[in-house]
């Protein structure tokens, strides 16, 4: 596992001295694809070892006190050359978003992007809410939606600001359209370290309800 290095579903921690800070990693794993923390491992992969009882209590505080809602986790001990590595295993959650305190103490939802934790945007949080509530939806193809889908067929992806300008709509309306299309499995988000792109869903799901309308002006 250490040989894999840090990536989307794995992070190394030399030690834990701040349970609030580690709660962001637990939030990010639970909100994304799940993952594991290897405690007692330096960033370069060198094993330093931990006092597992103390580290466990810090993780427990992070998961149960600082993450809202709580983040379930499992643990496993590894003994290597007389040193203990504590593995913390977090599954992808069905109760997203899990929030953790940011640097100012404000509850914030995090996601995992490669080997970094990033703040989730409002579109993602709203999609999670709809998924959690099991909310249905209706696929409405109006002028802005038609422009967006046509653009994606030609170009493959689009940014939020580009969509607003191209369709000549407000950011709030653009958010609602993207939330609906992502929730309906028509679009998906492509998240990089610097920017978020929107593109056609590579695994589309046939919507149960459709209400297609001609673009405005027809």
Coordinates of N, CA, C and O in Angstrom, one line a residue, residues 29-192:
X29 N -12.9 11.7 2.0 CA -13.0 10.3 1.6 C -14.5 9.9 1.5 O -14.9 9.2 0.6
X30 N -15.2 10.2 2.6 CA -16.6 9.7 2.6 C -17.5 10.4 1.5 O -18.4 9.7 1.0
X31 N -17.1 11.6 1.2 CA -17.9 12.3 0.1 C -17.5 12.0 -1.3 O -18.2 12.3 -2.2
X32 N -16.4 11.3 -1.4 CA -15.9 11.0 -2.8 C -16.0 9.5 -3.1 O -17.0 8.9 -3.3
X33 N -14.9 8.8 -3.1 CA -14.8 7.4 -3.4 C -14.4 6.5 -2.2 O -14.1 5.3 -2.4
X34 N -14.4 7.0 -1.0 CA -13.9 6.3 0.1 C -12.4 6.3 0.0 O -11.8 6.9 -0.8
X35 N -11.8 5.6 1.0 CA -10.3 5.6 1.0 C -9.7 5.2 2.3 O -10.5 4.7 3.2
X36 N -8.4 5.3 2.5 CA -7.8 4.9 3.7 C -6.7 5.9 4.1 O -6.0 6.5 3.2
X37 N -6.5 6.1 5.4 CA -5.4 6.8 6.0 C -4.4 5.8 6.5 O -4.8 4.9 7.3
X38 N -3.2 6.0 6.2 CA -2.1 5.2 6.9 C -1.4 6.1 7.9 O -0.6 7.0 7.5
X39 N -1.7 5.9 9.1 CA -1.1 6.7 10.2 C 0.2 6.1 10.7 O 0.3 4.9 10.9
X40 N 1.2 7.0 10.8 CA 2.6 6.5 11.1 C 3.4 6.4 9.9 O 4.5 5.8 10.0
X41 N 3.0 7.0 8.8 CA 3.8 7.0 7.6 C 4.1 8.4 7.1 O 3.1 9.2 7.0
X42 N 5.3 8.7 6.8 CA 5.7 10.0 6.4 C 5.3 10.2 4.9 O 5.0 9.3 4.2
X43 N 5.3 11.5 4.5 CA 5.0 11.8 3.1 C 5.8 11.0 2.1 O 5.4 10.7 1.0
X44 N 7.1 10.8 2.5 CA 8.0 10.1 1.5 C 7.9 8.6 1.6 O 8.6 7.8 1.0
X45 N 6.9 8.1 2.4 CA 6.7 6.6 2.5 C 7.4 6.0 3.6 O 7.3 4.8 3.8
X46 N 8.3 6.7 4.3 CA 9.0 6.1 5.4 C 8.1 5.8 6.6 O 7.4 6.7 7.0
X47 N 8.3 4.6 7.2 CA 7.5 4.2 8.3 C 8.1 4.8 9.6 O 9.2 4.5 10.0
X48 N 7.3 5.6 10.3 CA 7.7 6.1 11.6 C 7.0 5.4 12.8 O 7.6 5.4 13.9
X49 N 5.8 4.9 12.6 CA 5.1 4.3 13.6 C 4.3 5.2 14.4 O 4.5 6.4 14.4
X50 N 3.3 4.7 15.1 CA 2.4 5.5 16.0 C 2.1 4.8 17.3 O 2.3 3.6 17.4
X51 N 1.7 5.6 18.3 CA 1.1 5.0 19.5 C -0.4 4.8 19.2 O -1.2 5.8 19.2
X52 N -0.8 3.6 18.8 CA -2.1 3.4 18.1 C -3.3 3.8 19.0 O -4.3 4.2 18.5
X53 N -3.2 3.6 20.3 CA -4.3 3.9 21.2 C -4.6 5.4 21.1 O -5.8 5.8 21.0
X54 N -3.6 6.2 21.3 CA -3.8 7.7 21.2 C -4.3 8.1 19.9 O -5.2 8.9 19.8
X55 N -3.7 7.6 18.8 CA -4.1 7.9 17.5 C -5.6 7.5 17.2 O -6.3 8.3 16.6
X56 N -6.0 6.4 17.7 CA -7.3 5.9 17.5 C -8.3 6.9 18.1 O -9.3 7.2 17.5
X57 N -8.0 7.4 19.3 CA -8.9 8.3 20.0 C -9.0 9.6 19.2 O -10.1 10.2 19.2
X58 N -8.0 10.0 18.6 CA -8.0 11.3 17.8 C -8.9 11.1 16.6 O -9.7 11.9 16.2
X59 N -8.7 9.9 16.0 CA -9.6 9.6 14.8 C -11.0 9.5 15.2 O -11.9 10.0 14.5
X60 N -11.3 8.9 16.3 CA -12.7 8.7 16.8 C -13.3 10.1 17.1 O -14.5 10.3 16.7
X61 N -12.5 11.0 17.7 CA -13.0 12.4 17.9 C -13.3 13.1 16.6 O -14.3 13.8 16.4
X62 N -12.4 12.9 15.6 CA -12.6 13.6 14.3 C -13.8 13.1 13.6 O -14.6 13.8 13.0
X63 N -14.0 11.7 13.6 CA -15.1 11.1 12.9 C -16.5 11.4 13.6 O -17.5 11.6 12.9
X64 N -16.5 11.3 14.9 CA -17.8 11.4 15.6 C -18.2 12.7 16.2 O -19.3 13.1 16.3
X65 N -17.2 13.6 16.5 CA -17.4 14.9 17.1 C -17.4 16.0 16.0 O -18.2 16.9 16.1
X66 N -16.4 15.9 15.1 CA -16.2 17.0 14.2 C -16.8 16.8 12.8 O -17.1 17.8 12.1
X67 N -17.1 15.6 12.4 CA -17.8 15.4 11.1 C -19.3 15.3 11.4 O -19.8 14.7 12.3
X68 N -20.0 16.1 10.5 CA -21.4 16.1 10.6 C -22.0 15.8 9.3 O -21.8 16.5 8.3
X69 N -22.8 14.7 9.1 CA -23.0 13.6 10.1 C -21.7 12.8 10.4 O -20.7 13.0 9.6
X70 N -21.7 12.0 11.4 CA -20.6 11.2 11.7 C -20.1 10.3 10.5 O -20.9 9.9 9.7
X71 N -18.8 10.1 10.4 CA -18.2 9.3 9.4 C -17.8 7.9 10.0 O -16.9 7.9 10.8
X72 N -18.5 6.9 9.6 CA -18.1 5.5 10.0 C -16.7 5.2 9.5 O -16.4 5.5 8.4
X73 N -16.0 4.4 10.3 CA -14.7 4.0 9.8 C -14.3 2.6 10.5 O -14.9 2.2 11.5
X74 N -13.4 2.0 9.9 CA -12.8 0.7 10.4 C -11.3 0.9 10.6 O -10.7 1.8 9.9
X75 N -10.7 0.1 11.4 CA -9.3 0.2 11.7 C -8.6 -1.1 11.5 O -9.2 -2.2 11.7
X76 N -7.3 -1.1 11.2 CA -6.5 -2.3 11.1 C -5.1 -1.9 11.5 O -4.5 -0.9 11.1
X77 N -4.4 -2.8 12.3 CA -3.1 -2.5 12.7 C -2.1 -3.3 11.9 O -2.3 -4.5 11.6
X78 N -1.0 -2.7 11.5 CA 0.1 -3.4 10.8 C 1.4 -3.2 11.6 O 1.7 -2.1 12.0
X79 N 2.1 -4.3 11.9 CA 3.3 -4.3 12.6 C 4.5 -4.5 11.6 O 4.5 -5.5 10.9
X80 N 5.3 -3.5 11.4 CA 6.4 -3.5 10.5 C 7.7 -3.1 11.2 O 7.9 -2.0 11.7
X81 N 8.6 -4.1 11.3 CA 9.9 -3.8 11.9 C 9.8 -3.2 13.3 O 10.5 -2.3 13.7
X82 N 8.8 -3.7 14.0 CA 8.6 -3.3 15.4 C 7.9 -2.0 15.5 O 7.7 -1.4 16.6
X83 N 7.4 -1.4 14.4 CA 6.6 -0.2 14.4 C 5.2 -0.5 14.0 O 4.9 -1.3 13.1
X84 N 4.3 0.3 14.5 CA 2.9 0.1 14.2 C 2.3 1.2 13.3 O 2.6 2.4 13.5
X85 N 1.7 0.7 12.2 CA 1.0 1.6 11.3 C -0.5 1.3 11.5 O -0.9 0.2 11.5
X86 N -1.3 2.4 11.7 CA -2.7 2.2 11.9 C -3.4 2.6 10.6 O -3.3 3.7 10.1
X87 N -4.1 1.7 10.0 CA -4.9 1.9 8.8 C -6.3 2.3 9.2 O -7.0 1.6 9.9
X88 N -6.8 3.5 8.7 CA -8.1 3.9 8.9 C -8.9 3.8 7.6 O -8.5 4.4 6.6
X89 N -9.9 3.0 7.6 CA -10.7 2.7 6.3 C -12.0 3.4 6.3 O -12.8 3.2 7.3
X90 N -12.3 4.2 5.3 CA -13.5 5.0 5.2 C -14.2 4.6 3.9 O -13.6 4.6 2.9
X91 N -15.5 4.2 4.0 CA -16.3 3.8 2.8 C -16.9 5.1 2.2 O -17.2 6.0 2.9
X92 N -17.2 5.0 0.9 CA -18.0 6.0 0.3 C -19.4 6.0 0.9 O -20.0 5.0 1.1
X93 N -19.8 7.2 1.3 CA -21.0 7.4 2.1 C -22.3 7.6 1.2 O -22.2 8.2 0.2
X94 N -23.4 7.1 1.8 CA -24.7 7.4 1.2 C -25.4 8.6 1.9 O -26.5 8.9 1.5
X95 N -24.7 9.2 2.8 CA -25.3 10.3 3.6 C -24.6 11.6 3.3 O -24.5 12.5 4.1
X96 N -24.0 11.7 2.1 CA -23.3 12.9 1.7 C -24.2 14.1 1.7 O -25.4 13.9 1.3
X97 N -23.7 15.3 2.0 CA -22.4 15.6 2.3 C -22.0 15.5 3.8 O -22.9 15.8 4.7
X98 N -20.8 15.0 4.1 CA -20.3 15.1 5.5 C -19.5 16.3 5.6 O -18.6 16.6 4.7
X99 N -19.7 17.1 6.6 CA -19.0 18.4 6.7 C -18.0 18.3 7.9 O -18.2 17.6 8.9
X100 N -16.9 19.1 7.8 CA -15.9 19.1 8.8 C -15.5 20.6 9.0 O -15.6 21.4 8.0
X101 N -15.0 21.0 10.1 CA -14.6 22.4 10.3 C -13.5 22.8 9.4 O -12.5 22.1 9.3
X102 N -13.6 24.0 8.8 CA -12.5 24.6 8.0 C -11.6 25.3 9.0 O -11.7 25.2 10.2
X103 N -10.6 26.1 8.4 CA -9.6 26.7 9.3 C -10.2 27.7 10.2 O -9.7 28.1 11.3
X104 N -11.4 28.2 9.9 CA -12.2 29.2 10.7 C -13.2 28.6 11.5 O -14.0 29.3 12.2
X105 N -13.3 27.2 11.5 CA -14.3 26.5 12.3 C -15.6 26.4 11.7 O -16.5 25.8 12.3
X106 N -15.8 26.8 10.4 CA -17.1 26.7 9.7 C -17.3 25.3 9.1 O -16.3 24.8 8.5
X107 N -18.4 24.7 9.3 CA -18.7 23.4 8.7 C -18.6 23.4 7.2 O -19.4 24.2 6.6
X108 N -17.8 22.6 6.6 CA -17.5 22.6 5.2 C -17.4 21.2 4.6 O -16.9 20.3 5.3
X109 N -18.0 21.0 3.5 CA -17.9 19.7 2.8 C -16.7 19.6 1.9 O -16.4 20.5 1.1
X110 N -15.9 18.5 2.1 CA -14.7 18.4 1.3 C -14.8 17.2 0.3 O -15.6 16.3 0.6
X111 N -14.1 17.2 -0.7 CA -14.0 16.1 -1.7 C -12.5 15.8 -1.9 O -11.6 16.6 -1.6
X112 N -12.2 14.6 -2.4 CA -10.9 14.1 -2.6 C -10.6 14.3 -4.1 O -11.3 13.7 -4.9
X113 N -9.6 15.0 -4.5 CA -9.1 15.1 -5.9 C -7.7 14.7 -5.9 O -6.8 15.4 -5.4
X114 N -7.4 13.6 -6.5 CA -6.1 13.0 -6.5 C -5.6 12.9 -5.1 O -6.2 12.1 -4.3
X115 N -4.5 13.5 -4.7 CA -4.0 13.4 -3.3 C -4.3 14.6 -2.5 O -3.6 14.9 -1.5
X116 N -5.3 15.4 -2.9 CA -5.6 16.6 -2.1 C -7.1 16.6 -1.7 O -8.0 16.0 -2.3
X117 N -7.4 17.4 -0.6 CA -8.7 17.6 -0.2 C -9.2 19.0 -0.6 O -8.4 20.0 -0.4
X118 N -10.3 19.1 -1.3 CA -10.8 20.3 -1.8 C -12.2 20.6 -1.3 O -12.9 19.6 -1.0
X119 N -12.6 21.8 -1.3 CA -14.0 22.2 -0.9 C -15.0 21.9 -2.0 O -14.8 22.2 -3.1
X120 N -16.1 21.2 -1.6 CA -17.1 20.9 -2.6 C -17.9 22.1 -2.9 O -18.2 23.0 -2.1
X121 N -18.3 22.3 -4.2 CA -19.1 23.4 -4.6 C -20.6 23.2 -4.3 O -21.0 22.1 -4.0
X122 N -21.3 24.3 -4.5 CA -22.8 24.2 -4.2 C -23.5 23.3 -5.1 O -24.5 22.6 -4.7
X123 N -23.1 23.1 -6.4 CA -23.8 22.2 -7.3 C -23.6 20.8 -6.8 O -24.6 20.1 -6.7
X124 N -22.4 20.4 -6.4 CA -22.2 19.1 -5.9 C -23.0 18.8 -4.7 O -23.6 17.7 -4.5
X125 N -23.0 19.7 -3.7 CA -23.8 19.6 -2.5 C -25.2 19.4 -2.7 O -25.9 18.6 -2.1
X126 N -25.8 20.2 -3.7 CA -27.2 20.0 -4.0 C -27.6 18.7 -4.6 O -28.6 18.1 -4.4
X127 N -26.7 18.2 -5.5 CA -26.9 16.9 -6.2 C -26.9 15.8 -5.1 O -27.7 14.9 -5.1
X128 N -26.0 15.9 -4.1 CA -25.9 15.0 -3.0 C -27.2 15.0 -2.3 O -27.7 13.9 -1.8
X129 N -27.7 16.2 -2.0 CA -29.0 16.3 -1.2 C -30.1 15.6 -2.0 O -30.9 14.8 -1.4
X130 N -30.2 15.8 -3.3 CA -31.3 15.1 -4.1 C -31.1 13.6 -4.1 O -32.1 12.9 -4.0
X131 N -29.9 13.2 -4.2 CA -29.6 11.7 -4.1 C -30.0 11.1 -2.8 O -30.6 10.1 -2.7
X132 N -29.6 11.8 -1.7 CA -29.9 11.4 -0.3 C -31.4 11.3 -0.1 O -31.9 10.3 0.6
X133 N -32.2 12.2 -0.6 CA -33.6 12.3 -0.4 C -34.4 11.4 -1.4 O -35.6 11.2 -1.2
X134 N -33.6 10.9 -2.4 CA -34.3 10.0 -3.4 C -35.3 10.8 -4.2 O -36.3 10.3 -4.7
X135 N -35.0 12.1 -4.4 CA -35.9 12.9 -5.2 C -35.8 12.6 -6.7 O -34.8 12.3 -7.2
X136 N -37.0 12.6 -7.3 CA -37.1 12.4 -8.7 C -36.8 13.7 -9.4 O -36.4 14.7 -8.9
X137 N -37.1 13.7 -10.7 CA -36.8 14.9 -11.5 C -37.5 14.8 -12.9 O -37.9 13.8 -13.3
X138 N -37.4 15.9 -13.6 CA -38.0 16.0 -14.9 C -36.9 16.6 -15.8 O -36.3 17.6 -15.5
X139 N -36.7 16.0 -17.0 CA -35.7 16.4 -17.9 C -36.4 17.4 -18.9 O -37.2 17.1 -19.7
X140 N -36.1 18.7 -18.7 CA -36.6 19.8 -19.5 C -35.6 20.3 -20.4 O -34.5 20.8 -20.0
X141 N -35.8 20.2 -21.7 CA -34.9 20.8 -22.7 C -35.4 22.1 -23.3 O -36.2 22.1 -24.2
X142 N -34.9 23.2 -22.7 CA -35.3 24.5 -23.2 C -34.1 25.1 -23.9 O -33.2 24.4 -24.2
X143 N -34.1 26.4 -24.0 CA -33.1 27.1 -24.8 C -31.7 26.9 -24.2 O -30.8 26.5 -24.9
X144 N -31.5 27.2 -22.9 CA -30.2 27.1 -22.3 C -29.7 25.6 -22.3 O -28.5 25.3 -22.6
X145 N -30.6 24.7 -22.0 CA -30.2 23.3 -22.0 C -29.8 22.8 -23.4 O -28.8 22.1 -23.6
X146 N -30.6 23.3 -24.4 CA -30.2 22.9 -25.8 C -28.9 23.4 -26.2 O -28.1 22.7 -26.8
X147 N -28.6 24.7 -25.8 CA -27.3 25.3 -26.1 C -26.2 24.5 -25.5 O -25.1 24.2 -26.1
X148 N -26.4 24.1 -24.2 CA -25.4 23.4 -23.5 C -25.1 22.1 -24.1 O -23.9 21.7 -24.3
X149 N -26.1 21.3 -24.3 CA -25.9 19.9 -24.9 C -25.3 20.0 -26.3 O -24.5 19.1 -26.6
X150 N -25.7 21.0 -27.1 CA -25.1 21.1 -28.4 C -23.6 21.4 -28.3 O -22.8 20.9 -29.0
X151 N -23.3 22.3 -27.4 CA -21.9 22.7 -27.2 C -21.1 21.5 -26.7 O -19.9 21.3 -27.2
X152 N -21.6 20.7 -25.8 CA -20.9 19.6 -25.3 C -20.7 18.5 -26.4 O -19.6 17.8 -26.4
X153 N -21.6 18.4 -27.3 CA -21.5 17.4 -28.4 C -20.3 17.8 -29.3 O -19.6 16.9 -29.8
X154 N -20.1 19.1 -29.4 CA -19.0 19.6 -30.3 C -17.7 19.7 -29.6 O -16.6 19.5 -30.2
X155 N -17.7 20.1 -28.3 CA -16.5 20.4 -27.6 C -16.1 19.5 -26.5 O -14.9 19.5 -26.0
X156 N -17.0 18.7 -26.0 CA -16.6 17.7 -25.0 C -16.8 18.1 -23.6 O -17.3 17.3 -22.7
X157 N -16.5 19.3 -23.2 CA -16.6 19.8 -21.9 C -16.8 21.3 -21.8 O -16.5 22.0 -22.8
X158 N -17.2 21.8 -20.7 CA -17.5 23.3 -20.5 C -17.3 23.7 -19.1 O -17.4 22.8 -18.2
X159 N -16.9 24.9 -18.9 CA -16.8 25.4 -17.5 C -18.0 26.1 -17.1 O -18.9 26.5 -18.0
X160 N -18.2 26.4 -15.8 CA -19.4 27.1 -15.4 C -19.5 28.5 -16.0 O -20.6 28.9 -16.5
X161 N -18.5 29.2 -15.9 CA -18.5 30.6 -16.5 C -18.8 30.6 -18.0 O -19.5 31.5 -18.4
X162 N -18.2 29.7 -18.7 CA -18.5 29.6 -20.1 C -19.9 29.3 -20.4 O -20.5 29.9 -21.3
X163 N -20.5 28.5 -19.6 CA -22.0 28.1 -19.8 C -22.8 29.4 -19.5 O -23.7 29.6 -20.3
X164 N -22.5 30.1 -18.5 CA -23.3 31.3 -18.2 C -23.3 32.3 -19.3 O -24.3 32.9 -19.7
X165 N -22.0 32.5 -19.8 CA -21.9 33.5 -20.9 C -22.5 33.0 -22.2 O -23.1 33.8 -22.9
X166 N -22.3 31.8 -22.6 CA -22.8 31.3 -23.8 C -24.3 31.3 -23.9 O -25.0 31.6 -24.9
X167 N -25.0 30.9 -22.7 CA -26.4 30.8 -22.7 C -27.1 32.1 -22.3 O -28.3 32.2 -22.3
X168 N -26.2 33.0 -21.8 CA -26.7 34.4 -21.4 C -27.8 34.2 -20.2 O -28.9 34.7 -20.3
X169 N -27.3 33.5 -19.2 CA -28.2 33.3 -18.1 C -27.4 33.6 -16.8 O -26.2 33.7 -16.8
X170 N -28.1 33.8 -15.7 CA -27.5 34.1 -14.4 C -26.8 32.9 -13.8 O -27.2 31.8 -14.2
X171 N -25.8 33.1 -13.0 CA -25.2 32.0 -12.3 C -26.2 31.1 -11.6 O -26.0 29.9 -11.5
X172 N -27.2 31.7 -11.0 CA -28.2 31.0 -10.2 C -28.9 30.0 -11.1 O -29.2 28.8 -10.8
X173 N -29.4 30.5 -12.3 CA -30.1 29.7 -13.2 C -29.2 28.6 -13.8 O -29.6 27.4 -13.9
X174 N -27.9 28.9 -14.0 CA -27.0 27.9 -14.5 C -26.8 26.8 -13.5 O -26.7 25.6 -13.9
X175 N -26.7 27.2 -12.2 CA -26.6 26.2 -11.2 C -27.7 25.2 -11.2 O -27.6 24.0 -11.1
X176 N -29.0 25.7 -11.3 CA -30.2 24.9 -11.3 C -30.2 23.9 -12.4 O -30.5 22.8 -12.3
X177 N -29.8 24.4 -13.6 CA -29.8 23.6 -14.8 C -28.7 22.5 -14.7 O -29.0 21.3 -14.9
X178 N -27.5 22.8 -14.2 CA -26.5 21.8 -14.0 C -26.8 20.8 -13.0 O -26.6 19.6 -13.1
X179 N -27.4 21.3 -11.9 CA -27.8 20.3 -10.8 C -28.8 19.3 -11.3 O -28.7 18.1 -11.1
X180 N -29.8 19.8 -12.1 CA -30.8 18.9 -12.6 C -30.3 17.9 -13.6 O -30.6 16.7 -13.5
X181 N -29.4 18.4 -14.5 CA -28.8 17.5 -15.5 C -27.9 16.5 -14.9 O -27.8 15.3 -15.4
X182 N -27.1 16.9 -13.9 CA -26.3 15.9 -13.2 C -27.1 14.9 -12.4 O -26.8 13.7 -12.4
X183 N -28.1 15.4 -11.7 CA -29.0 14.5 -11.0 C -29.7 13.5 -11.9 O -29.9 12.3 -11.5
X184 N -30.0 13.9 -13.1 CA -30.7 13.1 -14.0 C -29.7 12.2 -14.8 O -30.1 11.4 -15.7
X185 N -28.4 12.2 -14.4 CA -27.4 11.4 -15.0 C -27.1 11.7 -16.5 O -26.6 10.9 -17.3
X186 N -27.5 12.9 -16.9 CA -27.2 13.4 -18.3 C -25.8 13.9 -18.3 O -25.0 13.6 -19.3
X187 N -25.4 14.7 -17.3 CA -24.0 15.3 -17.2 C -23.3 14.7 -16.0 O -23.9 14.1 -15.1
X188 N -22.0 14.9 -16.0 CA -21.2 14.6 -14.9 C -20.1 15.7 -14.7 O -19.8 16.4 -15.7
X189 N -19.5 15.7 -13.5 CA -18.5 16.7 -13.2 C -17.1 16.1 -13.4 O -16.9 14.9 -13.0
X190 N -16.2 16.8 -14.0 CA -14.8 16.4 -14.1 C -14.0 17.4 -13.3 O -13.8 18.5 -13.7
X191 N -13.5 16.9 -12.1 CA -12.9 17.8 -11.2 C -11.4 17.6 -11.2 O -10.9 16.5 -11.1
X192 N -10.7 18.7 -11.5 CA -9.2 18.7 -11.5 C -8.7 19.5 -10.3 O -9.5 20.1 -9.5

